[in-house]
């Protein structure tokens, strides 16, 4: 066949042969360029492997992959130790009219501690924590804790989508307790087979809550992403959805970069930008005046400008990050020893990160969006597990080097992505900026209210946005 083809070509005159040759070169070149672009598009993060257990990794050992039921427990000894420490607390009087501008106001702190000592029922909260099934399994040498909640009732032809939800700092798996029932049950009173229903897996990041802390240096978001992929595979899932905020956003993004074939969709309520290109800089210069000219919407401009005012707010609220990214163990010593110090350090974030205007309130408006029982339950998860220091180390492991040079900074995200932009989030990322990292944004929602702790503060809004995102993804497939 090829000989006949060559003889036919040779029978053409020179000009015809030149046309054929040029066509072949152009066609071949186009295929080569397409292959190179496709190859670049499909670039993924190297999964690698790790060992975070005590000592060196045992040679030729088969890791115990058993999934073990777990329950949160407490004891009278634990409670009495807490009471003793609460009773011995020393307070520094606040400056007059300082509200929360200098940090947690000690007048209100005394009210919180009084409630904690005399009315908060930790045993009751333990029962609430245990309302969902808890498990532990050993991955890369450390015990990983997670809850796994399935729908109680599904229709015969209804598809249940697995959804991994990852918390951040200073939160915990408990942040998702209010949103879980909204996701595992149909949205309306009358269920039908087209309703989006989930089974929820909420792990504790290693070093947080009831997950064992890593025993070696270097445990960053990439390591957490790899471990959570192993967790989902161990549970028998081949494809699943991901959702996260704060560190959970970074970890789930890394999961999408590692194994995009396993990730049906990624939903985040915070977007990390590790480096800003020239286009972003131009947006900052001109966005306040002609937002439409630089790819910003009016809502983007409202949330981002005046720029220096927002930058001041970010600098004011990021002091903790510099400490935790440099000397977490030093700062953590006092927090791990004093429950009141721990509460002040964490609860101040739940005030200011929920709404920056809460700085002006004597009580930080903490009880406007949360109950003291909810807030203190999260504190107790840190306290009884002594996890504040290892939780803070995640900043050191991720930020001790320039994030813009990290492996994940050079790789885009190609899985279907949904972004819920809450108005009081610490950093606003316009869609025009986000799409430079996330190449397949299916939904981008300007949420009407809410701040950093979306699932904890506005569970209904977040659940609705997750459902809408997943519905669109399912219709695309």
Tab-separated table of N, CA, C and O in Angstrom, residues 162-242:
chain	number	residue	atom	x	y	z
A	162	UNK	N	-20.093	10.060	47.292
A	162	UNK	CA	-19.152	10.247	48.406
A	162	UNK	C	-18.530	11.636	48.367
A	162	UNK	O	-18.094	12.109	47.312
A	163	UNK	N	-18.492	12.295	49.519
A	163	UNK	CA	-17.960	13.653	49.631
A	163	UNK	C	-17.000	13.718	50.815
A	163	UNK	O	-17.403	13.495	51.961
A	164	UNK	N	-15.744	14.005	50.525
A	164	UNK	CA	-14.738	14.199	51.566
A	164	UNK	C	-14.677	15.679	51.915
A	164	UNK	O	-14.435	16.519	51.046
A	165	UNK	N	-14.886	16.008	53.193
A	165	UNK	CA	-14.875	17.397	53.638
A	165	UNK	C	-13.719	17.578	54.616
A	165	UNK	O	-13.595	16.844	55.604
A	166	UNK	N	-12.862	18.575	54.349
A	166	UNK	CA	-11.641	18.765	55.134
A	166	UNK	C	-11.667	20.140	55.805
A	166	UNK	O	-11.878	21.163	55.140
A	167	UNK	N	-11.419	20.144	57.099
A	167	UNK	CA	-11.446	21.365	57.908
A	167	UNK	C	-10.119	22.116	57.785
A	167	UNK	O	-9.227	21.755	57.019
A	168	UNK	N	-9.977	23.177	58.561
A	168	UNK	CA	-8.739	23.943	58.584
A	168	UNK	C	-8.367	24.293	60.014
A	168	UNK	O	-8.777	23.615	60.961
A	169	UNK	N	-7.601	25.355	60.188
A	169	UNK	CA	-7.198	25.825	61.524
A	169	UNK	C	-7.877	27.166	61.804
A	169	UNK	O	-7.936	28.009	60.896
A	170	UNK	N	-8.384	27.423	63.009
A	170	UNK	CA	-8.364	26.559	64.184
A	170	UNK	C	-9.660	25.784	64.358
A	170	UNK	O	-10.273	25.798	65.437
A	171	UNK	N	-10.061	25.096	63.321
A	171	UNK	CA	-11.283	24.312	63.378
A	171	UNK	C	-10.995	22.848	63.607
A	171	UNK	O	-9.911	22.452	64.027
A	172	UNK	N	-11.993	22.027	63.304
A	172	UNK	CA	-11.890	20.592	63.490
A	172	UNK	C	-12.998	19.932	62.687
A	172	UNK	O	-13.815	20.614	62.054
A	173	UNK	N	-13.049	18.608	62.731
A	173	UNK	CA	-14.124	17.876	62.063
A	173	UNK	C	-15.496	18.314	62.569
A	173	UNK	O	-16.500	18.207	61.862
A	174	UNK	N	-15.548	18.842	63.800
A	174	UNK	CA	-16.814	19.252	64.403
A	174	UNK	C	-17.461	20.410	63.651
A	174	UNK	O	-18.686	20.601	63.733
A	175	UNK	N	-16.676	21.181	62.908
A	175	UNK	CA	-17.235	22.282	62.109
A	175	UNK	C	-18.342	21.815	61.172
A	175	UNK	O	-19.220	22.603	60.795
A	176	UNK	N	-18.318	20.546	60.775
A	176	UNK	CA	-19.246	20.058	59.760
A	176	UNK	C	-20.502	19.424	60.356
A	176	UNK	O	-21.346	18.928	59.605
A	177	UNK	N	-20.645	19.447	61.669
A	177	UNK	CA	-21.771	18.745	62.282
A	177	UNK	C	-23.123	19.338	61.913
A	177	UNK	O	-24.137	18.636	61.894
A	178	UNK	N	-23.170	20.632	61.632
A	178	UNK	CA	-24.452	21.251	61.273
A	178	UNK	C	-24.787	21.077	59.791
A	178	UNK	O	-25.966	21.116	59.416
A	179	UNK	N	-23.765	20.879	58.968
A	179	UNK	CA	-24.022	20.754	57.529
A	179	UNK	C	-24.251	19.304	57.123
A	179	UNK	O	-24.900	19.034	56.103
A	180	UNK	N	-23.775	18.355	57.912
A	180	UNK	CA	-23.896	16.939	57.548
A	180	UNK	C	-25.347	16.521	57.316
A	180	UNK	O	-25.659	15.933	56.275
A	181	UNK	N	-26.278	16.801	58.250
A	181	UNK	CA	-27.667	16.382	57.988
A	181	UNK	C	-28.287	17.037	56.761
A	181	UNK	O	-29.202	16.477	56.150
A	182	UNK	N	-27.791	18.212	56.384
A	182	UNK	CA	-28.308	18.893	55.192
A	182	UNK	C	-27.830	18.227	53.905
A	182	UNK	O	-28.464	18.396	52.851
A	183	UNK	N	-26.747	17.484	53.982
A	183	UNK	CA	-26.163	16.864	52.794
A	183	UNK	C	-26.513	15.385	52.649
A	183	UNK	O	-26.572	14.862	51.534
A	184	UNK	N	-26.733	14.704	53.771
A	184	UNK	CA	-27.035	13.274	53.678
A	184	UNK	C	-28.523	13.036	53.450
A	184	UNK	O	-28.934	11.919	53.111
A	185	UNK	N	-29.334	14.067	53.620
A	185	UNK	CA	-30.771	13.958	53.393
A	185	UNK	C	-31.185	14.766	52.177
A	185	UNK	O	-30.537	15.758	51.829
A	186	UNK	N	-32.266	14.379	51.492
A	186	UNK	CA	-32.748	15.145	50.328
A	186	UNK	C	-33.079	16.567	50.734
A	186	UNK	O	-33.490	16.826	51.871
A	187	UNK	N	-32.922	17.526	49.808
A	187	UNK	CA	-33.144	18.939	50.147
A	187	UNK	C	-34.593	19.298	50.405
A	187	UNK	O	-34.885	20.224	51.159
A	188	UNK	N	-35.539	18.604	49.777
A	188	UNK	CA	-36.945	18.928	49.939
A	188	UNK	C	-37.668	17.943	50.832
A	188	UNK	O	-37.123	16.942	51.287
A	189	UNK	N	-38.915	18.234	51.107
A	189	UNK	CA	-39.714	17.337	51.944
A	189	UNK	C	-40.030	16.043	51.219
A	189	UNK	O	-40.123	14.982	51.831
A	190	UNK	N	-40.226	16.136	49.909
A	190	UNK	CA	-40.536	14.954	49.110
A	190	UNK	C	-39.295	14.567	48.331
A	190	UNK	O	-38.767	15.353	47.545
A	191	UNK	N	-38.814	13.359	48.555
A	191	UNK	CA	-37.582	12.901	47.913
A	191	UNK	C	-37.873	12.327	46.539
A	191	UNK	O	-38.923	11.724	46.301
A	192	UNK	N	-36.954	12.529	45.597
A	192	UNK	CA	-37.032	11.864	44.306
A	192	UNK	C	-35.634	11.404	43.910
A	192	UNK	O	-34.635	11.841	44.487
A	193	UNK	N	-35.552	10.533	42.922
A	193	UNK	CA	-34.284	9.884	42.580
A	193	UNK	C	-33.250	10.859	42.038
A	193	UNK	O	-32.062	10.549	42.001
A	194	UNK	N	-33.692	12.053	41.591
A	194	UNK	CA	-32.751	13.020	41.037
A	194	UNK	C	-32.142	13.926	42.109
A	194	UNK	O	-31.255	14.721	41.815
A	195	UNK	N	-32.597	13.822	43.339
A	195	UNK	CA	-32.013	14.621	44.427
A	195	UNK	C	-30.558	14.230	44.625
A	195	UNK	O	-30.190	13.058	44.532
A	196	UNK	N	-29.726	15.225	44.902
A	196	UNK	CA	-28.317	14.972	45.175
A	196	UNK	C	-28.174	14.644	46.661
A	196	UNK	O	-28.468	15.472	47.523
A	197	UNK	N	-27.723	13.421	46.940
A	197	UNK	CA	-27.548	12.950	48.307
A	197	UNK	C	-26.107	12.459	48.470
A	197	UNK	O	-25.546	11.845	47.568
A	198	UNK	N	-25.530	12.732	49.631
A	198	UNK	CA	-24.122	12.405	49.849
A	198	UNK	C	-23.942	11.458	51.026
A	198	UNK	O	-24.776	11.406	51.935
A	199	UNK	N	-22.836	10.725	51.000
A	199	UNK	CA	-22.307	10.154	52.231
A	199	UNK	C	-21.031	10.924	52.523
A	199	UNK	O	-20.224	11.200	51.635
A	200	UNK	N	-20.877	11.308	53.778
A	200	UNK	CA	-19.860	12.281	54.161
A	200	UNK	C	-18.710	11.606	54.907
A	200	UNK	O	-18.926	10.822	55.825
A	201	UNK	N	-17.512	11.934	54.491
A	201	UNK	CA	-16.306	11.508	55.198
A	201	UNK	C	-15.574	12.764	55.648
A	201	UNK	O	-15.186	13.592	54.822
A	202	UNK	N	-15.417	12.933	56.957
A	202	UNK	CA	-14.718	14.097	57.514
A	202	UNK	C	-13.519	13.614	58.328
A	202	UNK	O	-13.692	13.158	59.468
A	203	UNK	N	-12.314	13.694	57.787
A	203	UNK	CA	-11.146	13.293	58.560
A	203	UNK	C	-10.608	14.444	59.399
A	203	UNK	O	-10.873	15.614	59.125
A	204	UNK	N	-9.869	14.095	60.427
A	204	UNK	CA	-9.071	15.083	61.150
A	204	UNK	C	-7.691	15.104	60.510
A	204	UNK	O	-7.067	14.049	60.347
A	205	UNK	N	-7.231	16.283	60.114
A	205	UNK	CA	-5.885	16.399	59.560
A	205	UNK	C	-4.896	15.827	60.576
A	205	UNK	O	-5.017	16.103	61.776
A	206	UNK	N	-3.938	15.014	60.161
A	206	UNK	CA	-2.933	14.524	61.119
A	206	UNK	C	-2.305	15.665	61.918
A	206	UNK	O	-1.867	16.663	61.361
A	207	UNK	N	-2.324	15.495	63.244
A	207	UNK	CA	-1.870	16.558	64.143
A	207	UNK	C	-3.017	17.377	64.701
A	207	UNK	O	-2.820	18.194	65.598
A	208	UNK	N	-4.234	17.153	64.189
A	208	UNK	CA	-5.427	17.846	64.658
A	208	UNK	C	-6.363	16.829	65.324
A	208	UNK	O	-6.508	15.696	64.852
A	209	UNK	N	-7.023	17.265	66.395
A	209	UNK	CA	-8.055	16.441	67.011
A	209	UNK	C	-7.571	15.049	67.360
A	209	UNK	O	-6.525	14.866	67.990
A	210	UNK	N	-8.317	14.061	66.915
A	210	UNK	CA	-8.050	12.682	67.296
A	210	UNK	C	-7.169	11.938	66.292
A	210	UNK	O	-6.987	10.727	66.417
A	211	UNK	N	-6.624	12.638	65.297
A	211	UNK	CA	-5.616	12.050	64.413
A	211	UNK	C	-4.240	12.201	65.062
A	211	UNK	O	-3.927	13.246	65.634
A	212	UNK	N	-3.449	11.154	64.945
A	212	UNK	CA	-2.106	11.180	65.531
A	212	UNK	C	-1.234	12.222	64.831
A	212	UNK	O	-1.279	12.353	63.616
A	213	UNK	N	-0.428	12.961	65.578
A	213	UNK	CA	0.465	13.934	64.933
A	213	UNK	C	1.636	13.236	64.247
A	213	UNK	O	2.093	12.185	64.705
A	214	UNK	N	2.126	13.806	63.157
A	214	UNK	CA	3.335	13.261	62.514
A	214	UNK	C	4.522	13.341	63.476
A	214	UNK	O	4.628	14.288	64.260
A	215	UNK	N	5.419	12.365	63.383
A	215	UNK	CA	6.581	12.322	64.275
A	215	UNK	C	7.866	12.770	63.578
A	215	UNK	O	8.937	12.711	64.177
A	216	UNK	N	7.743	13.194	62.316
A	216	UNK	CA	8.915	13.638	61.566
A	216	UNK	C	8.622	14.998	60.938
A	216	UNK	O	7.470	15.369	60.725
A	217	UNK	N	9.672	15.722	60.610
A	217	UNK	CA	9.534	17.009	59.943
A	217	UNK	C	9.062	16.805	58.505
A	217	UNK	O	9.317	15.774	57.894
A	218	UNK	N	8.381	17.830	57.979
A	218	UNK	CA	8.039	17.832	56.557
A	218	UNK	C	6.604	17.507	56.219
A	218	UNK	O	6.240	17.479	55.038
A	219	UNK	N	5.751	17.283	57.227
A	219	UNK	CA	4.353	16.933	56.931
A	219	UNK	C	3.595	18.189	56.501
A	219	UNK	O	3.215	19.022	57.316
A	220	UNK	N	3.369	18.317	55.192
A	220	UNK	CA	2.691	19.495	54.647
A	220	UNK	C	1.367	19.106	54.003
A	220	UNK	O	0.895	17.981	54.163
A	221	UNK	N	0.776	20.039	53.276
A	221	UNK	CA	-0.533	19.777	52.662
A	221	UNK	C	-0.462	18.671	51.618
A	221	UNK	O	-1.447	17.952	51.401
A	222	UNK	N	0.687	18.505	50.971
A	222	UNK	CA	0.834	17.436	49.984
A	222	UNK	C	0.778	16.069	50.659
A	222	UNK	O	0.164	15.130	50.138
A	223	UNK	N	1.415	15.968	51.819
A	223	UNK	CA	1.380	14.708	52.560
A	223	UNK	C	-0.032	14.404	53.034
A	223	UNK	O	-0.493	13.254	52.973
A	224	UNK	N	-0.738	15.428	53.514
A	224	UNK	CA	-2.126	15.242	53.950
A	224	UNK	C	-3.001	14.815	52.779
A	224	UNK	O	-3.868	13.933	52.920
A	225	UNK	N	-2.786	15.428	51.606
A	225	UNK	CA	-3.564	15.075	50.412
A	225	UNK	C	-3.354	13.614	50.044
A	225	UNK	O	-4.308	12.892	49.728
A	226	UNK	N	-2.128	13.174	50.066
A	226	UNK	CA	-1.826	11.775	49.721
A	226	UNK	C	-2.483	10.810	50.718
A	226	UNK	O	-3.072	9.798	50.338
A	227	UNK	N	-2.405	11.145	51.999
A	227	UNK	CA	-2.999	10.297	53.030
A	227	UNK	C	-4.514	10.219	52.872
A	227	UNK	O	-5.116	9.150	53.022
A	228	UNK	N	-5.150	11.331	52.529
A	228	UNK	CA	-6.607	11.315	52.373
A	228	UNK	C	-7.031	10.560	51.113
A	228	UNK	O	-8.105	9.948	51.086
A	229	UNK	N	-6.217	10.595	50.061
A	229	UNK	CA	-6.501	9.730	48.907
A	229	UNK	C	-6.428	8.269	49.332
A	229	UNK	O	-7.289	7.452	48.953
A	230	UNK	N	-5.422	7.921	50.106
A	230	UNK	CA	-5.288	6.537	50.581
A	230	UNK	C	-6.476	6.157	51.457
A	230	UNK	O	-6.957	5.008	51.409
A	231	UNK	N	-6.956	7.104	52.258
A	231	UNK	CA	-8.122	6.848	53.093
A	231	UNK	C	-9.342	6.532	52.234
A	231	UNK	O	-10.057	5.542	52.489
A	232	UNK	N	-9.597	7.353	51.218
A	232	UNK	CA	-10.761	7.138	50.363
A	232	UNK	C	-10.647	5.817	49.596
A	232	UNK	O	-11.647	5.092	49.421
A	233	UNK	N	-9.469	5.483	49.148
A	233	UNK	CA	-9.268	4.213	48.452
A	233	UNK	C	-9.481	3.043	49.406
A	233	UNK	O	-10.051	2.015	49.028
A	234	UNK	N	-9.034	3.211	50.641
A	234	UNK	CA	-9.219	2.159	51.641
A	234	UNK	C	-10.696	1.948	51.959
A	234	UNK	O	-11.130	0.839	52.295
A	235	UNK	N	-11.473	3.005	51.846
A	235	UNK	CA	-12.921	2.899	52.062
A	235	UNK	C	-13.650	2.337	50.850
A	235	UNK	O	-14.866	2.138	50.896
A	236	UNK	N	-12.905	2.104	49.768
A	236	UNK	CA	-13.486	1.470	48.589
A	236	UNK	C	-13.995	2.416	47.526
A	236	UNK	O	-14.683	2.001	46.594
A	237	UNK	N	-13.659	3.701	47.615
A	237	UNK	CA	-14.143	4.673	46.637
A	237	UNK	C	-13.136	4.851	45.499
A	237	UNK	O	-11.943	5.045	45.742
A	238	UNK	N	-13.634	4.796	44.272
A	238	UNK	CA	-12.787	5.048	43.103
A	238	UNK	C	-12.896	6.497	42.650
A	238	UNK	O	-11.935	7.079	42.146
A	239	UNK	N	-14.087	7.087	42.812
A	239	UNK	CA	-14.325	8.492	42.457
A	239	UNK	C	-15.079	9.162	43.596
A	239	UNK	O	-15.940	8.545	44.233
A	240	UNK	N	-14.776	10.435	43.829
A	240	UNK	CA	-15.417	11.125	44.931
A	240	UNK	C	-15.290	12.632	44.742
A	240	UNK	O	-14.462	13.131	43.981
A	241	UNK	N	-16.170	13.346	45.459
A	241	UNK	CA	-16.124	14.804	45.477
A	241	UNK	C	-15.314	15.266	46.695
A	241	UNK	O	-15.197	14.557	47.694
A	242	UNK	N	-14.773	16.485	46.592
A	242	UNK	CA	-13.976	17.066	47.664
A	242	UNK	C	-14.512	18.446	48.022
A	242	UNK	O	-14.994	19.170	47.154
